[in-house]
CSV table of C-alpha atoms in Angstrom, one decimal:
chain,number,residue,atom,x,y,z
T,1023,MET,CA,-2.8,-22.3,9.4
T,1024,PRO,CA,-6.2,-20.9,8.2
T,1025,ASP,CA,-7.4,-22.4,4.9
T,1026,ALA,CA,-7.3,-20.1,1.9
T,1027,SER,CA,-8.4,-22.8,-0.5
T,1028,ARG,CA,-12.1,-22.2,0.3
T,1029,HIS,CA,-12.0,-19.3,-2.2
T,1030,SER,CA,-14.0,-19.9,-5.4
T,1031,SER,CA,-12.2,-20.2,-8.4
T,1032,GLY,CA,-6.9,14.1,-14.2
T,1033,ASP,CA,-9.3,15.1,-11.4
T,1034,SER,CA,-11.9,16.6,-13.9
T,1035,ALA,CA,-12.0,13.3,-15.6
T,1036,GLY,CA,-12.6,11.5,-12.3
T,1037,ASP,CA,-15.4,14.0,-11.4
T,1038,SER,CA,-17.2,13.6,-14.7
T,1039,ALA,CA,-16.9,9.9,-14.7
T,1040,ARG,CA,-18.3,9.8,-11.2
T,1041,ASP,CA,-21.3,12.0,-12.3
T,1042,ALA,CA,-21.8,9.9,-15.4
T,1043,GLU,CA,-21.8,6.5,-13.7
T,1044,GLY,CA,-24.3,7.7,-11.1
T,1045,ALA,CA,-26.6,9.3,-13.7
T,1046,ASP,CA,-26.7,6.3,-15.9
T,1047,GLY,CA,-27.2,3.4,-13.5
T,1048,GLY,CA,-28.2,4.7,-10.1
T,1049,ASP,CA,-26.6,3.1,-7.1
T,1050,ILE,CA,-24.2,0.2,-7.5
T,1051,PHE,CA,-24.9,-2.4,-4.9
T,1052,LEU,CA,-21.7,-4.6,-4.5
T,1053,ARG,CA,-23.7,-7.4,-2.9
T,1054,ASP,CA,-23.4,-10.9,-1.4
T,1055,VAL,CA,-24.1,-13.0,-4.5
T,1056,GLY,CA,-27.7,-14.4,-4.3
T,1057,SER,CA,-28.6,-12.5,-1.1
T,1058,ALA,CA,-29.9,-9.1,-2.3
T,1059,SER,CA,-31.0,-7.2,-5.5
T,1060,ALA,CA,-29.8,-3.9,-6.7
T,1061,GLY,CA,-33.3,-2.5,-6.3
T,1062,ASP,CA,-33.1,-3.2,-2.5
T,1063,ALA,CA,-30.4,-0.5,-2.2
T,1064,ALA,CA,-31.7,2.0,-4.6
T,1065,SER,CA,-32.6,4.4,-1.9
T,1066,LEU,CA,-30.9,5.3,1.4
T,1067,ASP,CA,-31.9,6.7,4.8
T,1068,THR,CA,-29.3,8.7,6.5
T,1069,GLY,CA,-31.5,10.2,9.2
T,1070,HIS,CA,-33.9,7.4,10.4
T,1071,SER,CA,-33.2,4.1,12.1
T,1072,GLY,CA,-36.5,2.4,11.2
T,1073,MET,CA,-37.4,0.7,7.9
T,1074,ASP,CA,-41.0,1.9,7.9
T,1075,ALA,CA,-43.0,3.8,5.2
T,1076,GLY,CA,-41.6,7.1,6.6
T,1077,CYS,CA,-38.1,6.3,5.6
T,1078,THR,CA,-36.5,9.3,3.9
T,1079,PRO,CA,-33.9,8.4,1.3
T,1080,GLY,CA,-30.6,10.2,1.2
T,1081,PRO,CA,-28.0,10.3,-1.6
T,1082,CYS,CA,-24.8,8.3,-1.7
T,1083,ARG,CA,-22.6,10.6,-3.8
T,1084,SER,CA,-20.4,7.7,-5.2
T,1085,HIS,CA,-23.5,5.5,-5.8
T,1086,ILE,CA,-21.4,2.6,-4.4
T,1087,LEU,CA,-23.1,0.6,-1.6
T,1088,ILE,CA,-21.3,-2.3,0.1
T,1089,PRO,CA,-23.4,-4.7,2.2
T,1090,ASP,CA,-23.0,-4.6,5.9
T,1091,ARG,CA,-22.6,-8.4,6.6
T,1092,GLN,CA,-23.6,-7.9,10.2
T,1093,ASN,CA,-26.8,-6.0,9.5
T,1094,SER,CA,-28.8,-6.6,6.4
T,1095,LEU,CA,-30.7,-3.4,6.8
T,1096,GLN,CA,-27.6,-1.3,6.3
T,1097,ALA,CA,-24.9,-0.8,3.8
T,1098,ILE,CA,-21.6,1.1,3.6
T,1099,CYS,CA,-21.6,4.1,1.3
T,1100,LEU,CA,-18.1,4.1,0.1
T,1101,ASP,CA,-16.8,7.6,-0.7
T,1102,PHE,CA,-13.7,9.8,-0.8
T,1103,GLU,CA,-13.1,13.6,-0.9
T,1104,GLU,CA,-9.9,15.2,-2.1
T,1105,VAL,CA,-8.6,17.5,0.5
T,1106,ARG,CA,-4.9,18.2,-0.4
T,1107,GLN,CA,-5.2,21.9,-0.6
T,1108,ALA,CA,-7.6,22.2,2.3
T,1109,VAL,CA,-5.1,20.5,4.7
T,1110,GLY,CA,-2.1,22.5,3.6
T,1111,LEU,CA,-0.3,20.1,1.3
T,1112,PRO,CA,1.3,21.6,-1.9
T,1113,ASP,CA,0.7,20.2,-5.4
T,1114,GLY,CA,4.5,20.1,-6.1
T,1115,SER,CA,6.4,18.8,-9.0
T,1116,GLN,CA,9.3,16.4,-9.7
T,1117,ASN,CA,8.1,14.0,-7.0
T,1118,ALA,CA,9.5,10.4,-6.7
T,1119,GLY,CA,7.3,9.1,-3.9
T,1120,ALA,CA,6.4,9.5,-0.2
T,1121,SER,CA,6.9,7.8,3.2
T,1122,VAL,CA,4.3,8.1,5.9
T,1123,VAL,CA,5.7,8.1,9.4
T,1124,ASP,CA,5.2,9.6,12.8
T,1125,TYR,CA,8.7,10.9,13.0
T,1126,ASP,CA,8.2,13.0,16.2
T,1127,GLY,CA,6.1,10.5,18.3
T,1128,ASP,CA,3.0,12.6,18.6
T,1129,HIS,CA,0.7,9.8,17.3
T,1130,ARG,CA,-0.1,11.6,14.1
T,1131,PRO,CA,1.1,10.3,10.7
T,1132,ASP,CA,3.4,12.8,9.0
T,1133,ILE,CA,4.3,12.8,5.2
T,1134,TYR,CA,7.9,12.7,4.0
T,1135,LEU,CA,7.8,13.7,0.3
T,1136,LEU,CA,10.6,12.3,-1.8
T,1137,LYS,CA,11.8,14.3,-4.7
T,1138,GLU,CA,13.2,13.3,-8.1
T,1139,VAL,CA,14.6,16.8,-8.5
T,1140,GLY,CA,15.0,19.2,-5.6
T,1141,ALA,CA,15.0,18.8,-1.8
T,1142,ASN,CA,12.9,16.3,0.1
T,1143,GLN,CA,10.3,17.7,2.5
T,1144,MET,CA,8.7,16.6,5.7
T,1145,PHE,CA,5.1,17.7,6.3
T,1146,HIS,CA,4.3,17.7,10.0
T,1147,ASN,CA,0.7,16.7,10.9
T,1148,GLN,CA,-0.7,19.2,13.3
T,1149,GLY,CA,-4.0,17.5,13.9
T,1150,GLY,CA,-5.4,17.1,10.5
T,1151,ASN,CA,-3.5,20.0,8.9
T,1152,PHE,CA,0.2,19.9,7.6
T,1153,GLN,CA,3.0,22.3,7.7
T,1154,VAL,CA,6.6,22.0,6.4
T,1155,ALA,CA,8.9,20.9,9.3
T,1156,GLN,CA,11.9,23.2,9.4
T,1157,GLY,CA,15.4,22.4,10.5
T,1158,LEU,CA,15.3,18.6,10.5
T,1159,ARG,CA,18.1,18.4,8.0
T,1160,LEU,CA,16.1,15.9,6.0
T,1161,ASN,CA,16.0,18.1,2.9
T,1162,LEU,CA,18.4,15.9,1.1
T,1163,ALA,CA,19.5,16.0,-2.5
T,1164,SER,CA,17.3,14.8,-5.4
T,1165,GLY,CA,16.9,11.3,-6.6
T,1166,THR,CA,15.5,9.8,-3.4
T,1167,ARG,CA,13.5,6.5,-3.8
T,1168,TYR,CA,12.7,5.4,-0.3
T,1169,ALA,CA,12.9,6.1,3.4
T,1170,ALA,CA,13.0,3.2,6.0
T,1171,TRP,CA,12.4,4.3,9.6
T,1172,ARG,CA,13.5,2.6,12.9
T,1173,ASP,CA,14.9,3.5,16.3
T,1174,VAL,CA,18.3,2.2,15.7
T,1175,ASN,CA,20.1,3.3,18.9
T,1176,GLY,CA,17.2,2.8,21.4
T,1177,ASP,CA,16.9,6.5,22.4
T,1178,GLY,CA,13.2,6.6,21.7
T,1179,ASN,CA,13.5,8.7,18.4
T,1180,LEU,CA,13.0,7.2,14.9
T,1181,ASP,CA,16.1,7.1,12.8
T,1182,VAL,CA,16.0,6.7,9.1
T,1183,VAL,CA,17.9,5.1,6.1
T,1184,ILE,CA,17.4,7.1,3.0
T,1185,GLY,CA,18.3,5.8,-0.4
T,1186,GLY,CA,18.1,6.4,-4.1
T,1187,ASP,CA,20.2,7.1,-7.1
T,1188,SER,CA,23.2,8.0,-5.0
T,1189,GLY,CA,23.1,5.0,-2.7
T,1190,SER,CA,21.9,4.5,0.9
T,1191,ALA,CA,22.8,6.0,4.1
T,1192,LEU,CA,21.7,6.2,7.8
T,1193,SER,CA,20.8,9.3,9.7
T,1194,ILE,CA,20.4,9.5,13.4
T,1195,ASN,CA,17.6,11.4,15.1
T,1196,ASP,CA,18.5,13.1,18.4
T,1197,GLY,CA,15.0,14.5,18.9
T,1198,ARG,CA,15.8,17.8,17.2
T,1199,ILE,CA,17.6,17.1,14.0
T,1200,PHE,CA,18.8,14.2,11.9
T,1201,ALA,CA,22.6,13.9,11.5
T,1202,PRO,CA,24.4,11.4,9.1
T,1203,ALA,CA,25.8,8.4,10.8
T,1204,LEU,CA,29.6,7.8,10.7
T,1205,PRO,CA,30.8,5.6,7.9
T,1206,GLU,CA,32.2,3.0,10.4
T,1207,VAL,CA,28.5,2.3,11.4
T,1208,GLY,CA,28.4,0.3,8.2
T,1209,ILE,CA,25.2,1.4,6.5
T,1210,HIS,CA,26.7,3.4,3.6
T,1211,ASP,CA,26.2,1.6,0.3
T,1212,MET,CA,26.9,3.5,-3.0
T,1213,ASN,CA,24.8,1.3,-5.2
T,1214,ALA,CA,21.6,3.0,-6.5
T,1215,SER,CA,18.6,1.6,-4.7
T,1216,ARG,CA,14.8,1.7,-4.8
T,1217,THR,CA,13.6,0.0,-1.7
T,1218,ALA,CA,14.6,-1.1,1.8
T,1219,VAL,CA,12.9,-2.7,4.9
T,1220,TRP,CA,13.9,-3.3,8.5
T,1221,LEU,CA,13.7,-6.9,9.8
T,1222,GLY,CA,14.0,-6.3,13.5
T,1223,ALA,CA,17.5,-4.8,14.1
T,1224,ASN,CA,18.7,-5.6,10.6
T,1225,LEU,CA,18.3,-3.8,7.3
T,1226,LEU,CA,17.5,-5.3,3.9
T,1227,VAL,CA,18.2,-3.0,0.9
T,1228,GLY,CA,17.3,-3.8,-2.8
T,1229,THR,CA,19.9,-2.2,-5.0
T,1230,GLU,CA,20.3,-2.2,-8.8
T,1231,ASN,CA,23.0,-4.9,-8.3
T,1232,GLY,CA,21.2,-7.2,-6.0
T,1233,LEU,CA,20.3,-7.4,-2.2
T,1234,ARG,CA,22.3,-6.1,0.7
T,1235,PHE,CA,21.6,-7.4,4.2
T,1236,PHE,CA,23.0,-5.3,6.9
T,1237,GLN,CA,23.1,-7.3,10.2
T,1238,GLN,CA,23.5,-5.3,13.4
T,1239,GLY,CA,26.3,-6.5,15.6
T,1240,PRO,CA,27.5,-5.3,19.0
T,1241,GLY,CA,26.9,-1.6,19.4
T,1242,LEU,CA,25.7,0.6,16.5
T,1243,VAL,CA,27.8,-1.4,13.9
T,1244,PHE,CA,26.3,-3.2,10.9
T,1245,GLU,CA,27.9,-5.8,8.6
T,1246,GLU,CA,26.8,-6.7,5.1
T,1247,VAL,CA,26.1,-10.5,5.2
T,1248,SER,CA,23.6,-11.2,2.3
T,1249,ALA,CA,25.7,-14.0,0.7
T,1250,ALA,CA,26.4,-15.7,4.0
T,1251,LEU,CA,22.6,-15.9,4.6
T,1252,GLY,CA,21.7,-17.3,1.3
T,1253,LEU,CA,20.2,-14.0,-0.1
T,1254,ASP,CA,21.9,-14.5,-3.4
T,1255,ASP,CA,19.8,-12.3,-5.7
T,1256,PHE,CA,21.3,-10.0,-8.3
T,1257,GLY,CA,18.3,-8.4,-9.8
T,1258,ASP,CA,17.2,-4.8,-9.6
T,1259,ALA,CA,14.7,-4.9,-6.8
T,1260,HIS,CA,11.8,-2.4,-7.0
T,1261,ALA,CA,10.0,-3.7,-3.9
T,1262,LEU,CA,10.5,-6.0,-0.9
T,1263,ALA,CA,7.5,-7.5,1.0
T,1264,ILE,CA,7.9,-9.3,4.3
T,1265,ALA,CA,5.5,-11.7,5.9
T,1266,ASP,CA,5.4,-15.1,7.6
T,1267,TYR,CA,3.5,-16.8,4.8
T,1268,ASN,CA,3.9,-20.4,6.2
T,1269,GLY,CA,3.0,-19.8,9.8
T,1270,ASP,CA,6.4,-20.8,11.3
T,1271,GLY,CA,6.9,-17.6,13.1
T,1272,LEU,CA,9.8,-16.3,10.9
T,1273,PRO,CA,9.7,-13.4,8.4
T,1274,ASP,CA,9.9,-14.5,4.8
T,1275,ILE,CA,11.1,-12.2,2.0
T,1276,TYR,CA,9.6,-11.5,-1.5
T,1277,VAL,CA,11.7,-9.6,-3.9
T,1278,ALA,CA,10.0,-7.9,-6.8
T,1279,ASN,CA,12.7,-7.4,-9.5
T,1280,SER,CA,12.5,-5.3,-12.6
T,1281,THR,CA,15.2,-7.6,-14.1
T,1282,GLY,CA,15.3,-11.3,-13.8
T,1283,VAL,CA,12.7,-13.4,-11.9
T,1284,ASP,CA,11.1,-12.4,-8.7
T,1285,ARG,CA,12.4,-14.2,-5.6
T,1286,LEU,CA,10.8,-15.7,-2.5
T,1287,PHE,CA,13.2,-16.4,0.3
T,1288,MET,CA,11.8,-18.6,3.0
T,1289,ALA,CA,13.3,-18.0,6.4
T,1290,GLN,CA,15.1,-20.9,8.2
T,1291,ALA,CA,15.3,-21.6,12.0
T,1292,ASN,CA,19.1,-21.2,11.7
T,1293,GLY,CA,18.8,-17.6,10.4
T,1294,MET,CA,19.5,-18.6,6.7
T,1295,TYR,CA,17.1,-18.2,3.8
T,1296,GLN,CA,16.1,-20.7,1.1
T,1297,SER,CA,15.0,-19.6,-2.4
T,1298,VAL,CA,11.5,-21.2,-3.0
T,1299,GLU,CA,9.9,-19.1,-5.7
T,1300,MET,CA,10.1,-21.9,-8.3
T,1301,MET,CA,8.7,-24.6,-6.1
T,1302,THR,CA,5.9,-22.3,-4.9
T,1303,GLY,CA,5.1,-20.9,-8.3
T,1304,THR,CA,5.7,-17.3,-7.3
T,1305,GLN,CA,8.5,-16.2,-9.7
T,1306,GLY,CA,6.2,-13.5,-11.3
T,1307,SER,CA,5.9,-12.4,-14.9
T,1308,GLY,CA,9.0,-10.2,-15.1
T,1309,ASN,CA,9.5,-6.4,-15.0
T,1310,SER,CA,7.9,-6.3,-11.6
T,1311,THR,CA,7.3,-2.9,-9.8
T,1312,ASP,CA,5.7,-3.7,-6.5
T,1313,ALA,CA,4.5,-6.4,-4.2
T,1314,GLN,CA,2.3,-6.7,-1.1
T,1315,TRP,CA,1.3,-9.5,1.2
T,1316,ILE,CA,-2.4,-9.4,2.1
T,1317,ILE,CA,-5.1,-11.3,3.9
T,1318,TYR,CA,-7.8,-10.7,1.3
T,1319,GLN,CA,-10.7,-12.1,3.2
T,1320,PRO,CA,-11.4,-13.3,6.7
T,1321,GLY,CA,-10.0,-16.8,7.4
T,1322,ALA,CA,-7.6,-16.8,4.4
T,1323,SER,CA,-3.9,-17.4,4.6
T,1324,THR,CA,-1.5,-14.6,3.8
T,1325,SER,CA,-1.5,-14.2,0.0
T,1326,LEU,CA,0.7,-12.1,-2.4
T,1327,TYR,CA,-0.1,-9.5,-5.1
T,1328,VAL,CA,2.7,-8.6,-7.5
T,1329,SER,CA,2.5,-5.8,-10.0
T,1330,SER,CA,4.3,-5.6,-13.4
T,1331,PHE,CA,4.8,-2.9,-15.9
T,1332,GLY,CA,3.0,-4.0,-19.0
T,1333,ARG,CA,3.2,-7.7,-18.4
T,1334,GLY,CA,0.1,-8.4,-16.3
T,1335,ASN,CA,-0.1,-8.5,-12.5
T,1336,SER,CA,-0.3,-11.7,-10.4
T,1337,PHE,CA,-2.3,-12.6,-7.4
T,1338,PHE,CA,-0.8,-15.6,-5.7
T,1339,VAL,CA,-3.4,-17.0,-3.4
T,1340,ASN,CA,-1.9,-19.0,-0.6
T,1341,MET,CA,-3.4,-22.5,-0.6
T,1342,GLY,CA,-2.2,-23.2,2.9
T,1343,ASN,CA,-0.1,-26.2,1.9
T,1344,GLY,CA,3.1,-24.4,0.9
T,1345,ALA,CA,1.8,-23.8,-2.6
T,1346,PHE,CA,0.2,-20.7,-4.3
T,1347,GLN,CA,-2.2,-20.4,-7.2
T,1348,ASP,CA,-2.2,-17.2,-9.4
T,1349,ARG,CA,-5.9,-16.2,-9.5
T,1350,ALA,CA,-5.4,-12.6,-10.8
T,1351,GLY,CA,-7.2,-13.5,-14.0
T,1352,SER,CA,-10.3,-15.3,-12.6
T,1353,LEU,CA,-10.7,-12.5,-10.0
T,1354,GLY,CA,-10.5,-9.7,-12.5
T,1355,ILE,CA,-7.3,-8.1,-11.3
T,1356,ARG,CA,-4.8,-9.2,-13.9
T,1357,ASP,CA,-4.5,-5.8,-15.6
T,1358,ASN,CA,-1.9,-5.6,-18.3
T,1359,GLY,CA,-1.3,-1.9,-17.9
T,1360,ASN,CA,1.7,0.1,-16.7
T,1361,THR,CA,1.3,-0.6,-13.0
T,1362,THR,CA,3.9,1.3,-10.8
T,1363,ARG,CA,2.6,0.9,-7.3
T,1364,VAL,CA,-0.2,-1.1,-5.5
T,1365,LYS,CA,-1.8,-0.7,-2.1
T,1366,TRP,CA,-4.4,-2.9,-0.4
T,1367,GLY,CA,-6.5,-1.2,2.4
T,1368,ASP,CA,-9.6,-2.0,4.3
T,1369,PHE,CA,-11.2,1.3,3.2
T,1370,ALA,CA,-14.8,0.0,3.9
T,1371,GLY,CA,-13.8,-1.2,7.4
T,1372,ASN,CA,-15.5,-4.6,6.9
T,1373,GLY,CA,-12.5,-7.0,6.8
T,1374,TYR,CA,-12.4,-7.2,3.0
T,1375,PRO,CA,-9.5,-5.0,1.7
T,1376,HIS,CA,-9.7,-3.1,-1.6
T,1377,LEU,CA,-6.9,-2.9,-4.1
T,1378,VAL,CA,-5.6,0.4,-5.5
T,1379,GLU,CA,-3.3,0.4,-8.6
T,1380,ALA,CA,-1.2,3.3,-9.6
T,1381,ARG,CA,-0.3,3.4,-13.3
T,1382,SER,CA,2.0,5.4,-15.5
T,1383,GLY,CA,0.3,7.3,-18.4
T,1384,GLN,CA,-3.0,5.4,-17.7
T,1385,GLU,CA,-5.9,5.8,-15.3
T,1386,ASN,CA,-5.4,4.5,-11.8
T,1387,LEU,CA,-7.7,1.6,-10.7
T,1388,TYR,CA,-9.6,0.9,-7.6
T,1389,PHE,CA,-10.9,-2.6,-7.2
T,1390,ILE,CA,-13.7,-3.6,-4.8
T,1391,PRO,CA,-14.5,-7.2,-4.0
T,1392,GLU,CA,-17.7,-9.1,-4.7
T,1393,ILE,CA,-18.5,-11.5,-2.0
T,1394,ASP,CA,-20.7,-14.7,-2.1
T,1395,ALA,CA,-23.0,-15.9,0.5
T,1396,ALA,CA,-20.3,-18.0,2.1
T,1397,GLY,CA,-18.1,-14.9,2.6
T,1398,ASP,CA,-15.7,-15.7,-0.2
T,1399,VAL,CA,-14.4,-13.1,-2.7
T,1400,VAL,CA,-15.5,-14.2,-6.2
T,1401,ARG,CA,-14.4,-11.2,-8.3
T,1402,TYR,CA,-13.2,-7.6,-8.1
T,1403,GLN,CA,-14.7,-4.5,-9.8
T,1404,ASN,CA,-12.9,-1.4,-10.8
T,1405,ARG,CA,-14.9,1.5,-9.4
T,1406,ALA,CA,-12.2,4.3,-9.7
T,1407,PRO,CA,-14.3,6.5,-12.0
T,1408,ALA,CA,-17.3,6.4,-9.7
T,1409,LEU,CA,-15.0,7.3,-6.7
T,1410,GLY,CA,-13.1,10.1,-8.6
T,1411,LEU,CA,-9.9,8.1,-8.2
T,1412,ASN,CA,-9.1,7.4,-11.8
T,1413,LEU,CA,-6.2,9.9,-12.1
T,1414,ASN,CA,-4.4,9.7,-15.4
T,1415,GLY,CA,-0.8,10.7,-15.1
T,1416,GLN,CA,2.6,9.5,-13.9
T,1417,THR,CA,1.7,8.0,-10.6
T,1418,VAL,CA,4.8,7.1,-8.5
T,1419,GLY,CA,3.5,6.5,-5.0
T,1420,LEU,CA,0.6,5.2,-3.0
T,1421,GLU,CA,0.3,5.3,0.8
T,1422,THR,CA,-2.5,4.8,3.3
T,1423,LEU,CA,-2.9,6.7,6.5
T,1424,ASP,CA,-5.5,8.0,8.9
T,1425,TYR,CA,-4.4,11.6,8.8
T,1426,ASP,CA,-7.3,13.0,10.8
T,1427,GLY,CA,-7.7,10.3,13.5
T,1428,ASP,CA,-11.3,9.4,12.5
T,1429,ALA,CA,-10.4,5.6,12.4
T,1430,ARG,CA,-10.9,5.4,8.6
T,1431,GLN,CA,-8.1,4.7,6.1
T,1432,ASP,CA,-7.4,7.6,3.9
T,1433,LEU,CA,-5.4,7.4,0.6
T,1434,LEU,CA,-2.3,9.4,-0.5
T,1435,VAL,CA,-1.4,9.5,-4.2
T,1436,ILE,CA,1.9,10.8,-5.4
T,1437,LEU,CA,2.3,11.9,-9.0
T,1438,THR,CA,5.4,13.2,-10.6
T,1439,ASP,CA,3.8,16.5,-11.0
T,1440,GLY,CA,1.6,16.7,-7.8
T,1441,MET,CA,-0.1,14.8,-5.0
T,1442,ARG,CA,-3.7,14.1,-3.9
T,1443,LEU,CA,-4.9,13.3,-0.4
T,1444,TYR,CA,-8.3,11.4,-0.5
T,1445,HIS,CA,-10.2,11.8,2.8
T,1446,ASN,CA,-12.2,8.6,3.4
T,1447,ILE,CA,-15.8,9.8,4.2
T,1448,SER,CA,-17.5,6.4,3.9
T,1449,ARG,CA,-20.4,5.8,6.3
T,1450,ARG,CA,-23.0,3.3,7.1
T,1451,VAL,CA,-26.5,4.1,5.9
T,1452,ASN,CA,-29.9,2.5,6.3
T,1453,LEU,CA,-31.5,0.8,3.3
T,1454,CYS,CA,-35.0,1.8,2.4
T,1455,HIS,CA,-37.1,-1.0,1.0
């Protein structure tokens, strides 16, 4: 296993903050520590390849420059542009979240908008623009919290389990419409739920009364077997994160609970699960809202970020020996705010993911890593204001997608009273010395 221990210990508001930050301090050069100075990056060349006296500087709108570790004469100008209205997405209201999925197999990510009140909507991606898909029978009743997609019956079409305040149920896609599966299929749970994930052919659902593991048997029939497999958690799961954190080839499960401690279930070769959150130190701080496994720098083991509502977030760095260390504080990503969702994404395309935090009643955060000369992340900086990403509202969903096929990760933000789609327009630029 790779060694992670080499680590050293409102739109208008966003626009004005972006302008103010650039005007006050010029370009922000998030650099390899000790390898460059901010002055080296104060001007950019977007039209010339040489570094001679004729270099013509060009602006970086966000004023955020990330070093290109492969070419010291270049940097990545990190930038986003909000395009929701331009691509045909509505602002909306009473939203509960979203699911990004290529439901029709055309190799374009579609957006399934989940509603707190009113009917869900599928927005079909038609090559960078979206239109509401009609007649799918996915405009289900309000209170939806998640949608988990998989081709359950092997016909080449993605089916879906949709869950929320009224429980969870499976719908089968015949290529034209989605129809509810019969009750005897076995996935029909009446407990309110907020999250679910497929593990191969099996479905794990986090309900307000604990976990439900639906194991597929012969044919299209599922049986609930959580207790028999050792998945004995009775918390209110808000997120499920799956990864092989110990390199044994088996999918391990992290459960982020809003009640009780968080749980880490290590998969066993016999199909059972062992609870190891206490021995690994990953039980969290309570009132957890989201969790994501992430390789945060090249060569690192799979680590875990867990968000909490008002109690401080945790970043459990995998030390590669079966133990984790919480380094959220030393890395600058503890944040004691009202975090609702988190999303890591390699928005700069350099192998060092950035962290986006959605918050309730507080500005959203966007953390960029600072990297030392050895290639280790030493700290993260919040640059949401400079990027225009510091929305202040009730943010309930974050998703990454490449909606226009330009090979850059874009960011979808869902608020209770609207949505924003941020097109990633980052680019490499030459540095003028």
